[in-house]
mmCIF file of C-alpha atoms and ligand atoms in Angstrom:
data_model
loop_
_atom_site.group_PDB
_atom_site.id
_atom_site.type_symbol
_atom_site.label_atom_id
_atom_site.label_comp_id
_atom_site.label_asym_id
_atom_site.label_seq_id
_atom_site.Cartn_x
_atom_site.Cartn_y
_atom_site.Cartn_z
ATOM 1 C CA UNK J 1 0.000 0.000 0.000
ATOM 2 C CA UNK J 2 1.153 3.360 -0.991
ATOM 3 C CA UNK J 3 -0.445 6.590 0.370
ATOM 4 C CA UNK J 4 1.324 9.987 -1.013
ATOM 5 C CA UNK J 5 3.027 11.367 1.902
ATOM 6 C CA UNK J 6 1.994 15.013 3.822
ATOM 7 C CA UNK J 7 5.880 16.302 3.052
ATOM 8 C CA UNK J 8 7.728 14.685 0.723
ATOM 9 C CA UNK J 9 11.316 15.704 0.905
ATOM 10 C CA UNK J 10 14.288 14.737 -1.739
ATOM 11 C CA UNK J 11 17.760 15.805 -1.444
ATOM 12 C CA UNK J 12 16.919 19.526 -0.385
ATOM 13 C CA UNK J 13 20.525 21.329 -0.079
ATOM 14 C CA UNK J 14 20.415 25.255 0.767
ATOM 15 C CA UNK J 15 24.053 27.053 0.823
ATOM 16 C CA UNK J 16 23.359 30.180 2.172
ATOM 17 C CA UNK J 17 24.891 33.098 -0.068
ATOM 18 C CA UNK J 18 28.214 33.966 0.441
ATOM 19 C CA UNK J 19 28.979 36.894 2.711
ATOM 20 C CA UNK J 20 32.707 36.945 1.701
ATOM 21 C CA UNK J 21 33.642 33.390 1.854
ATOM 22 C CA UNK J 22 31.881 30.373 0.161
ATOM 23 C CA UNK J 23 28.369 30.843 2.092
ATOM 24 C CA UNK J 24 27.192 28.246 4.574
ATOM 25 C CA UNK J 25 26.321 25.310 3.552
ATOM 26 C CA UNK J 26 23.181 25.185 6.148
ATOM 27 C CA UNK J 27 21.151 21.718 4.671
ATOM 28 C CA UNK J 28 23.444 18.849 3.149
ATOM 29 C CA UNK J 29 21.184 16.348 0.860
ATOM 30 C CA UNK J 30 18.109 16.117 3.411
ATOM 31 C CA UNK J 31 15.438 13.724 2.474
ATOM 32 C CA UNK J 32 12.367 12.501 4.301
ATOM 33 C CA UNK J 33 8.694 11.917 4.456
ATOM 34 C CA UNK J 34 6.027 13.065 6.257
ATOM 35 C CA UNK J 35 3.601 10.480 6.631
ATOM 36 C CA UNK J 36 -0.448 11.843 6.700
ATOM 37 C CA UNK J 37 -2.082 12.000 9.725
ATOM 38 C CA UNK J 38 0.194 12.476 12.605
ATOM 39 C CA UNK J 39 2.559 14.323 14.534
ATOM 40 C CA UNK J 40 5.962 14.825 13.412
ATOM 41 C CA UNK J 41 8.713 15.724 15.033
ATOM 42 C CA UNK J 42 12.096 17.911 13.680
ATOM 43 C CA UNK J 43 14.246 17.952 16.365
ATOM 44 C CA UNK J 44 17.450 19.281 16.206
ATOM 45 C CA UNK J 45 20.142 21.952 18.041
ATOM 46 C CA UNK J 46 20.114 25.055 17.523
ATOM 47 C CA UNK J 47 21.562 25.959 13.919
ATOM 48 C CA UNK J 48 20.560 22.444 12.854
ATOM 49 C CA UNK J 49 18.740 23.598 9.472
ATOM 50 C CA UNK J 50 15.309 23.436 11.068
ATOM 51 C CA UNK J 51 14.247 26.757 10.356
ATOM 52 C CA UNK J 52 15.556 27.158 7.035
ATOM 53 C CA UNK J 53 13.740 24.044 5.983
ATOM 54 C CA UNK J 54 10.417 25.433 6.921
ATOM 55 C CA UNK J 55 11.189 28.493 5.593
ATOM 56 C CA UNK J 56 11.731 27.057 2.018
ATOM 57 C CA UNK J 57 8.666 25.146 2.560
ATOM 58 C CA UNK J 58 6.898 28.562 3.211
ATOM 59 C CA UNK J 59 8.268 30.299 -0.123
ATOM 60 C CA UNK J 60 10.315 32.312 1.804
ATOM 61 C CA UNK J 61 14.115 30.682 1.407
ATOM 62 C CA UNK J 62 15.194 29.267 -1.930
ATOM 63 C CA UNK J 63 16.735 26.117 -1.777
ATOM 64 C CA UNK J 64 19.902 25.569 -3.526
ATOM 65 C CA UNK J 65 18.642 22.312 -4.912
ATOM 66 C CA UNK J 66 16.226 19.244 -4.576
ATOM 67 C CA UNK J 67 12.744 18.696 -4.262
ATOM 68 C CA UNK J 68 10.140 19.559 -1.912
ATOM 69 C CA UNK J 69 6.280 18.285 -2.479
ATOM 70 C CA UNK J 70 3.575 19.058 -0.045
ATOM 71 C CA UNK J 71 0.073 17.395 -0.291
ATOM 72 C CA UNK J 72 1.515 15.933 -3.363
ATOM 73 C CA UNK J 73 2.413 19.545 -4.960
ATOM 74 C CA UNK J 74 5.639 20.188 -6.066
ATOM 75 C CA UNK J 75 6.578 23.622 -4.667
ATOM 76 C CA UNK J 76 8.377 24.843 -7.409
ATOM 77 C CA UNK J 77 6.058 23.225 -10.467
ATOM 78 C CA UNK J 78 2.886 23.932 -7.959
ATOM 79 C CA UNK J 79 3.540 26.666 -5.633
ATOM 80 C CA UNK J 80 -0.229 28.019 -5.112
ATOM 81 C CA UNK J 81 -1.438 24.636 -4.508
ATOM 82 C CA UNK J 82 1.515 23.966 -2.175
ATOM 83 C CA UNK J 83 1.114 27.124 -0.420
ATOM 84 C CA UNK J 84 -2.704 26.364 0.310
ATOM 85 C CA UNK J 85 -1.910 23.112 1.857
ATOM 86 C CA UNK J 86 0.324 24.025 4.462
ATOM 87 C CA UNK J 87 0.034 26.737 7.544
ATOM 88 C CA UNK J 88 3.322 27.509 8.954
ATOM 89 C CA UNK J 89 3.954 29.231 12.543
ATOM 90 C CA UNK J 90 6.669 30.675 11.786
ATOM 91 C CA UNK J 91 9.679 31.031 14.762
ATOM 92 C CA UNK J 92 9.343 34.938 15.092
ATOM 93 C CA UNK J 93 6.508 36.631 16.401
ATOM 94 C CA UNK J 94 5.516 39.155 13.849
ATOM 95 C CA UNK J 95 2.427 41.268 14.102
ATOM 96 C CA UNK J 96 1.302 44.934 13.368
ATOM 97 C CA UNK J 97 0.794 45.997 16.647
ATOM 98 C CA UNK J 98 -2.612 47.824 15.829
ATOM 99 C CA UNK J 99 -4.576 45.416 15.038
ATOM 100 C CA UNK J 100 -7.174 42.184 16.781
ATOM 101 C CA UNK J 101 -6.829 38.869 16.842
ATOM 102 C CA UNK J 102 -10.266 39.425 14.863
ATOM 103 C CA UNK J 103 -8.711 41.480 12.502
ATOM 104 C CA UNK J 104 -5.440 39.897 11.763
ATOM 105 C CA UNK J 105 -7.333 36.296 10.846
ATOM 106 C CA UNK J 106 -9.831 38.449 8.543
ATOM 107 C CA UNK J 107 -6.786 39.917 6.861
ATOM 108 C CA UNK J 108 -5.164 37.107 6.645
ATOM 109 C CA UNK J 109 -8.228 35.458 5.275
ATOM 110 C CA UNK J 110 -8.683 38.301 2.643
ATOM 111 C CA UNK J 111 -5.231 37.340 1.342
ATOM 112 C CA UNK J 112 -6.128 33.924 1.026
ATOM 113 C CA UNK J 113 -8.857 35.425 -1.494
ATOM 114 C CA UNK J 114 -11.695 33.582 1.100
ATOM 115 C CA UNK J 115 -14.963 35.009 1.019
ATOM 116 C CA UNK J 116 -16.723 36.828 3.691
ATOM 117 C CA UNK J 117 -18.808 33.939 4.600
ATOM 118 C CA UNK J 118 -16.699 31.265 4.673
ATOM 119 C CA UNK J 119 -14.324 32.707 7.077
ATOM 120 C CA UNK J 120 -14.064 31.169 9.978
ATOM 121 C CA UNK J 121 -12.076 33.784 12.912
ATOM 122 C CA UNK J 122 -14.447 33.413 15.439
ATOM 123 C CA UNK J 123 -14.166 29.651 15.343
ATOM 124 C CA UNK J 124 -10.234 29.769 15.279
ATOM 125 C CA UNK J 125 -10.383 32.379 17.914
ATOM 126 C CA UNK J 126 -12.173 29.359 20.054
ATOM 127 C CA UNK J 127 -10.552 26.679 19.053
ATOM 128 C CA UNK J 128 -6.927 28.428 20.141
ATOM 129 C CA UNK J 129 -8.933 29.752 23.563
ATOM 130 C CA UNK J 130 -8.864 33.535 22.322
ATOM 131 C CA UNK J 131 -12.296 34.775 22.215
ATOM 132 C CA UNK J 132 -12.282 36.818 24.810
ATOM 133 C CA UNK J 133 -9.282 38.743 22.999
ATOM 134 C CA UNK J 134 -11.045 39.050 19.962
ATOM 135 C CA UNK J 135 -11.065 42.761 20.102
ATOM 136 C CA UNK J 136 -7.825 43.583 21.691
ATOM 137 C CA UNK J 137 -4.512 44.976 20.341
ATOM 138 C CA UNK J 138 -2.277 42.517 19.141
ATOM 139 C CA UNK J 139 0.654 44.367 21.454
ATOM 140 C CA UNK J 140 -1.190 43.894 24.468
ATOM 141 C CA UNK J 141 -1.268 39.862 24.038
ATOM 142 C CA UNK J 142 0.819 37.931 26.258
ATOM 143 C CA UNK J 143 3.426 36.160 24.442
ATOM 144 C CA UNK J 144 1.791 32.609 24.792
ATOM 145 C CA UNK J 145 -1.575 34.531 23.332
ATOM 146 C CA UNK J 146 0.365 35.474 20.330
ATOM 147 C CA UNK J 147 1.691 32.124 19.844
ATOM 148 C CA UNK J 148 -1.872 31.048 20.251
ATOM 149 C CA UNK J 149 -3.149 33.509 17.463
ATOM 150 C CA UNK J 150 0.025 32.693 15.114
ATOM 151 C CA UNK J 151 -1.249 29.331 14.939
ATOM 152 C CA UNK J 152 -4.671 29.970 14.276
ATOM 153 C CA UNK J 153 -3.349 32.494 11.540
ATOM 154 C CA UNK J 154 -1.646 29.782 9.865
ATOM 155 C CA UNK J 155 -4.953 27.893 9.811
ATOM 156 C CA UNK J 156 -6.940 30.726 8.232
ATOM 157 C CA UNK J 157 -7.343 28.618 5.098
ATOM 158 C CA UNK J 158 -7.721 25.264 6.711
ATOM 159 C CA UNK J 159 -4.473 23.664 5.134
ATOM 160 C CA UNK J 160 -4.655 20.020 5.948
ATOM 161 C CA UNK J 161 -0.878 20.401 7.143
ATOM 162 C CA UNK J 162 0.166 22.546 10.168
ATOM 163 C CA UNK J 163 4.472 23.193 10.425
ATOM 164 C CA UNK J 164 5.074 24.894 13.975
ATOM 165 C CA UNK J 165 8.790 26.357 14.267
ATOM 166 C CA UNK J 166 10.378 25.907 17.661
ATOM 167 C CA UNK J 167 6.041 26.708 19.249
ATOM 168 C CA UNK J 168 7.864 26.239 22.551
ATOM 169 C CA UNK J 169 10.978 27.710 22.750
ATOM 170 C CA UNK J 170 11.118 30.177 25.846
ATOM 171 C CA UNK J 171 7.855 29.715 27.018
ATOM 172 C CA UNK J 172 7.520 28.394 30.020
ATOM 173 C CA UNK J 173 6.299 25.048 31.777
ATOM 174 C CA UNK J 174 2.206 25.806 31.537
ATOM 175 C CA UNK J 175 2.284 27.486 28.328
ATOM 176 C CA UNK J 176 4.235 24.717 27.321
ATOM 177 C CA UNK J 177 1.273 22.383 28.179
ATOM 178 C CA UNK J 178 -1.283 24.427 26.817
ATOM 179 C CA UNK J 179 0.021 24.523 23.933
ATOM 180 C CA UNK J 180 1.250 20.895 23.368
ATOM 181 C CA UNK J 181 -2.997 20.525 24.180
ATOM 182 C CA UNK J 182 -3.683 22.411 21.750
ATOM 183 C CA UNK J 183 -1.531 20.454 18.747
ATOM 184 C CA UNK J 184 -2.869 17.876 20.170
ATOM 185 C CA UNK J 185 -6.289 19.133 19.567
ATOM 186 C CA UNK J 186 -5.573 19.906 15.892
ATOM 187 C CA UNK J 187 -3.876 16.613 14.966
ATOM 188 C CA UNK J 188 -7.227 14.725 16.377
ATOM 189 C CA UNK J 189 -9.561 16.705 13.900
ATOM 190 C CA UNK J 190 -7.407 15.403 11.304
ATOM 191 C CA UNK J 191 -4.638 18.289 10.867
ATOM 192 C CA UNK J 192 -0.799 16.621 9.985
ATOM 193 C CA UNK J 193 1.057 18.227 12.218
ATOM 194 C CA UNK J 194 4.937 19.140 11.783
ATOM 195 C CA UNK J 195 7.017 21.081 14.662
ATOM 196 C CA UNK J 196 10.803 21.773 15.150
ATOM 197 C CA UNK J 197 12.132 21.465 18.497
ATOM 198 C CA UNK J 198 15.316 21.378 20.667
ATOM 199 C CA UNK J 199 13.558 19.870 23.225
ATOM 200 C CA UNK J 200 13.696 16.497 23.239
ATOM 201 C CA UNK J 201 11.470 15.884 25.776
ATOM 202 C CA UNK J 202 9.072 17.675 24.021
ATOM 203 C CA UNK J 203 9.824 15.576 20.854
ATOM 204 C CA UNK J 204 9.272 12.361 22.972
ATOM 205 C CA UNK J 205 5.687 13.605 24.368
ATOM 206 C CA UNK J 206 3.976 14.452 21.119
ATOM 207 C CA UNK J 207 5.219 13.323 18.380
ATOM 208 C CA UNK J 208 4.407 9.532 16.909
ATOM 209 C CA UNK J 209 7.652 10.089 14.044
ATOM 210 C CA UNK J 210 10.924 11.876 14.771
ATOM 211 C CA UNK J 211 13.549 12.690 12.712
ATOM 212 C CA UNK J 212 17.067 14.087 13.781
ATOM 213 C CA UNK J 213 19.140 16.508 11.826
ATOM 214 C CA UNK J 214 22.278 17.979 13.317
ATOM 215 C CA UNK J 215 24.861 20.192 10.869
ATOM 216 C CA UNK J 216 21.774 19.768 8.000
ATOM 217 C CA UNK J 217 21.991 16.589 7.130
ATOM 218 C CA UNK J 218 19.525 14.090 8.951
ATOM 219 C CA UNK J 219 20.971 11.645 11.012
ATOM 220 C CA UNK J 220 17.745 9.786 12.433
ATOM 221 C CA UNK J 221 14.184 8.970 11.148
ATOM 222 C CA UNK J 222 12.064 6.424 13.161
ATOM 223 C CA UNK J 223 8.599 6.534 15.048
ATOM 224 C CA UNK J 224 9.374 8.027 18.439
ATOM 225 C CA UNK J 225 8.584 4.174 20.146
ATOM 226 C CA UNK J 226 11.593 2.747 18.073
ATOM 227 C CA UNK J 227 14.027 6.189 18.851
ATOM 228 C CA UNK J 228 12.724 5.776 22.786
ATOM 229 C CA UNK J 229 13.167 1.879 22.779
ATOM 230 C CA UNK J 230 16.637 2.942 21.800
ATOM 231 C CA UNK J 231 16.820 4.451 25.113
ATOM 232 C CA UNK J 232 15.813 1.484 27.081
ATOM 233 C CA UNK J 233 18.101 -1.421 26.373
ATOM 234 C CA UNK J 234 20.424 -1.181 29.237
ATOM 235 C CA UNK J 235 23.496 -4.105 28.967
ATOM 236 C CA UNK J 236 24.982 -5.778 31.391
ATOM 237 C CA UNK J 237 28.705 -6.533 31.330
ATOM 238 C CA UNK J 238 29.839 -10.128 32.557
ATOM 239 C CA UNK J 239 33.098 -11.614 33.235
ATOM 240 C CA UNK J 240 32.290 -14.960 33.327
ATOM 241 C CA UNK J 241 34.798 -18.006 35.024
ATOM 242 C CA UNK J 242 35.329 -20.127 32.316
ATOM 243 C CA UNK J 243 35.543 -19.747 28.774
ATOM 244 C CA UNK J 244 32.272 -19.115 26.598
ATOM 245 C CA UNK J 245 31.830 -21.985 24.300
ATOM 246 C CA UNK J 246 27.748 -21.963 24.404
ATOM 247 C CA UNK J 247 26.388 -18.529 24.970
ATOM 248 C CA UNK J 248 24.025 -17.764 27.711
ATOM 249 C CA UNK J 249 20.585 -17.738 26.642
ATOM 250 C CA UNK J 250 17.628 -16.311 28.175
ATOM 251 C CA UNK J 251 13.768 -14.814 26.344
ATOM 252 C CA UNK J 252 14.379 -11.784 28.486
ATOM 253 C CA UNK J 253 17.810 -10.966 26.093
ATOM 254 C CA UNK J 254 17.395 -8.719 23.328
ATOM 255 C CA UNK J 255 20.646 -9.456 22.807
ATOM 256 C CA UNK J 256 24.092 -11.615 23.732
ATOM 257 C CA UNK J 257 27.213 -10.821 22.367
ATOM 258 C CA UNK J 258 30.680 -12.318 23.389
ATOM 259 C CA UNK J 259 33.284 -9.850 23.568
ATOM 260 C CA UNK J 260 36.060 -11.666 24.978
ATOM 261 C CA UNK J 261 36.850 -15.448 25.797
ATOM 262 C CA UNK J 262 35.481 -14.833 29.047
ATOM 263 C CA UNK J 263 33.030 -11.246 28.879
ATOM 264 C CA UNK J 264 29.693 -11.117 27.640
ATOM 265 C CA UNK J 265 27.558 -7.879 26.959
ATOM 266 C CA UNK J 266 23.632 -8.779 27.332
ATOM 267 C CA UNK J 267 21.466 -6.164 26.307
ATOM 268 C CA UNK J 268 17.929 -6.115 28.296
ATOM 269 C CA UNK J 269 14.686 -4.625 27.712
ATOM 270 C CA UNK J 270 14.829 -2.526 31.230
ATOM 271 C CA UNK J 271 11.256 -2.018 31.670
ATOM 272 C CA UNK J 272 10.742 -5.764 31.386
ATOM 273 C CA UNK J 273 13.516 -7.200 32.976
ATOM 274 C CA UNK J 274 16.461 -6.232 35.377
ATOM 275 C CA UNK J 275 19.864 -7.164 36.033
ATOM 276 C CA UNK J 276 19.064 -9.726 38.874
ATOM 277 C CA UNK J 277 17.321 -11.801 36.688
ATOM 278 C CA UNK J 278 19.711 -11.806 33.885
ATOM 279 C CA UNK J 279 22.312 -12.591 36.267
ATOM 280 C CA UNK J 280 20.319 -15.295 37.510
ATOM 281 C CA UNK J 281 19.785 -16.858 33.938
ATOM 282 C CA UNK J 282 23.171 -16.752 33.212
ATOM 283 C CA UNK J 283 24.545 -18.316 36.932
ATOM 284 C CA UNK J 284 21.348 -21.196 35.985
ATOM 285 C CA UNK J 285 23.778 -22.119 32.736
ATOM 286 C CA UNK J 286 26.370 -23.130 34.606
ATOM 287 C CA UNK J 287 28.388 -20.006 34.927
ATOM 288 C CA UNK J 288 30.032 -18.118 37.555
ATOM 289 C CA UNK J 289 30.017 -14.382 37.304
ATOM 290 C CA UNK J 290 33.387 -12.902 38.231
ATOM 291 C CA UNK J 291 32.720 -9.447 37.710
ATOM 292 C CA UNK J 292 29.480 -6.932 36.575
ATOM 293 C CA UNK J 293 29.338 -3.741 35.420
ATOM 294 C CA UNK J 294 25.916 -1.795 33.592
ATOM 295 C CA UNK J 295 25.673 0.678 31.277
ATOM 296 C CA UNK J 296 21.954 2.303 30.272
ATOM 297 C CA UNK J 297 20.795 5.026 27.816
ATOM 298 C CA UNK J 298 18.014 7.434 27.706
ATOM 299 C CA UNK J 299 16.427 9.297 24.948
ATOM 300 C CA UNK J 300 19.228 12.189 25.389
ATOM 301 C CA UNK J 301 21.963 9.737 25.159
ATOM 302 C CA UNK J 302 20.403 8.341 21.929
ATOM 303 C CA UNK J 303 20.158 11.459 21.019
ATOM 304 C CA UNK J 304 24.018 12.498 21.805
ATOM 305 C CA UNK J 305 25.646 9.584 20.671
ATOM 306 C CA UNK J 306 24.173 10.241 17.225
ATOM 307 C CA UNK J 307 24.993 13.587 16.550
ATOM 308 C CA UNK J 308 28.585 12.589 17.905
ATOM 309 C CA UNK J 309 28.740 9.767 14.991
ATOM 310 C CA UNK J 310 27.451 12.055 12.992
ATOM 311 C CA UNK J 311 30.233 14.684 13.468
ATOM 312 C CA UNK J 312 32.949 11.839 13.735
ATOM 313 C CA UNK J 313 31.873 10.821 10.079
ATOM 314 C CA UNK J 314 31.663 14.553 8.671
HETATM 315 P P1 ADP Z 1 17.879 25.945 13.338
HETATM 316 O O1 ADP Z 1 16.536 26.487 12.991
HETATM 317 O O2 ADP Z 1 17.928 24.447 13.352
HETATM 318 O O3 ADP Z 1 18.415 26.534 14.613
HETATM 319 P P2 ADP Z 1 18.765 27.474 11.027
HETATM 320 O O4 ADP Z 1 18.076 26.880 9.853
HETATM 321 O O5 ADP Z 1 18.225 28.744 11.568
HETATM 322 O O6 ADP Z 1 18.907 26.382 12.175
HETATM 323 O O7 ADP Z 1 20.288 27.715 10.654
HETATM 324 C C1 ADP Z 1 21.096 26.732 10.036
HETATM 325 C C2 ADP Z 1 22.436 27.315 9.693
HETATM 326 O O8 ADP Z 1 22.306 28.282 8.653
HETATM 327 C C3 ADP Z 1 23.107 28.044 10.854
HETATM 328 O O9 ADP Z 1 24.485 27.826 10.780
HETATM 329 C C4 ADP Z 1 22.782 29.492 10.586
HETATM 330 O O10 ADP Z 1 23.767 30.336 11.126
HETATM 331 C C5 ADP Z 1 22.770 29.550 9.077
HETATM 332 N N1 ADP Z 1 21.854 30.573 8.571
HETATM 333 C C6 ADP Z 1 20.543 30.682 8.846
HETATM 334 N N2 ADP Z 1 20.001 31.730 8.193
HETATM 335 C C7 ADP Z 1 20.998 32.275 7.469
HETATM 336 C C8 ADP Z 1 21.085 33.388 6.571
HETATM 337 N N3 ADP Z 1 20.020 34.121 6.264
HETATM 338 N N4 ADP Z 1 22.286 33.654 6.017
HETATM 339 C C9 ADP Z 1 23.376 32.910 6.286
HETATM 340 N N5 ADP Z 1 23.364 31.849 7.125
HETATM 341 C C10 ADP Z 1 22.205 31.538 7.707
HETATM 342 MG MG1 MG Z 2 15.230 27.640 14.067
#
């Protein structure tokens, strides 16, 4: 079965123009997918190439080369119908100062060419919890409330993709929660959701697909289970008394590996087993255990040891 992807990207490579030198080379060759439907996850440090993926996918960097389709419209062969399936929140907050919440989603809706009566600000204006601000000046919103309306700006014309740069960066613990809610929200009525973080944390909570790109060039792609489950193998270390001619074998062992005559690494599903029990298994096989050590990884470690291979191999 073959569905087309939300975001289909193909060897996207933006060098940056030069400003004396030879220009930075900001994405390397990225390519990925963004499967319909859920909530996916860009996470990356800062300087990554986050933003200036998005921002090609907005219109508003070229890319140096590659392709990038969204809802199955090429953005260079297609760019209206690209631009009308995707709502981006973009990193910076940008409004005129002057105007509503009301206001700047009927602008914004007048730009989209939609008609009077299909508009639909008061029912954004719910749906992101701003109604009561309808009439009030942009500059006296709260930061988190202009998050709030940048999102429902970028769903003015009811794109059936929604790309949030870094929505949480700076904000603090509760906003934080209100507004993972609130993607939440939007990805159950059927929105495909994409957001760039630095948190992984944040990555880990929400989305069902991450992919990692550190220096531009993606180093990870895998549904958030598979990058977490990552995290919780944890491996015992065994010196054993005799030399290993059968190995150990147990169902609770992902996985056995000699790495000496004598040493053994066993790697264990930690949320299903513990070290006690693997010992155990291994002492019922006839063995005597000379000496133990453990090693475990979380999400962060994952997450450190790849963009470490990654720079070792650049
Ligand atoms: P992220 O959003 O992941 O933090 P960016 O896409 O903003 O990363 O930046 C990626 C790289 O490109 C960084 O090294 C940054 O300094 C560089 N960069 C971003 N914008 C420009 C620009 N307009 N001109 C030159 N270099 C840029
Ligand atoms: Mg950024």
């Amino acid at each position: 079965m073959t569905t087309t992807p939300a975001i289909a990207i193909r060897d996207v490579v933006k060098r940056y123009a030069p400003a004396g030198g030879e220009g930075k080379l900001a994405l390397k060759g990225v390519s990925f997918d963004v499967p319909e439907g859920g909530i996916f996850g860009l996470l990356g440090p800062n300087g990554a190439g986050k933003s200036t993926l998005i921002n090609i996918m907005a219109g508003l960097v070229n890319k140096t080369s590659g392709s990038i389709a969204i809802w199955g419209f090429d953005i260079d062969r297609d760019m209206r119908n690209a631009k009308r399936s995707i709502g981006i929140v973009p990193q910076e907050i940008v409004f005129d100062p002057f105007f509503t919440p009301f206001e700047v989603l009927e602008i914004q809706a007048g730009l989209y060419g939609i008609a009077k009566h299909l508009r639909r600000s008061e029912e954004l204006l719910r749906a992101v919890h701003l109604s009561d601000k309808r009439n009030a000046y942009a500059r006296t919103l709260s930061g988190g409330m202009k998050r709030r309306l940048l999102i429902a700006k970028a769903l003015v014309h009811a794109p059936p993709v929604l790309v949030l740069d870094e929505p949480t960066a700076g904000v603090d613990v509760e906003l934080r929660r209100q507004l993972w809610e609130l993607v939440t929200e939007m990805n159950r009525e059927g929105v495909t959701i994409v957001l760039t973080t630095h948190y992984l944390e944040e990555a880990e909570e929400l989305c069902d697909r991450i992919a990692i790109i550190n220096h531009g060039e993606v180093i990870a792609n895998k549904p958030t289970r598979e990058l977490v489950g990552m995290a919780r193998e944890k491996v015992v270390v065994l010196t054993l008394d005799k030399d290993i001619a059968d190995l150990p074998a147990h169902p609770a062992f992902l996985k056995c590996d000699k790495t000496g005559e004598r040493t053994v690494e066993i790697t264990y599903d930690k949320d299903r087993s513990n070290a006690g029990e693997v010992l155990a298994a291994v002492q019922a096989q006839g063995f005597a255990i000379i000496d133990v050590t453990t090693r475990e990884a979380d999400l962060e470690d994952v997450f450190v040891t790849l963009t470490s291979e990654a720079r070792a191999a650049a």
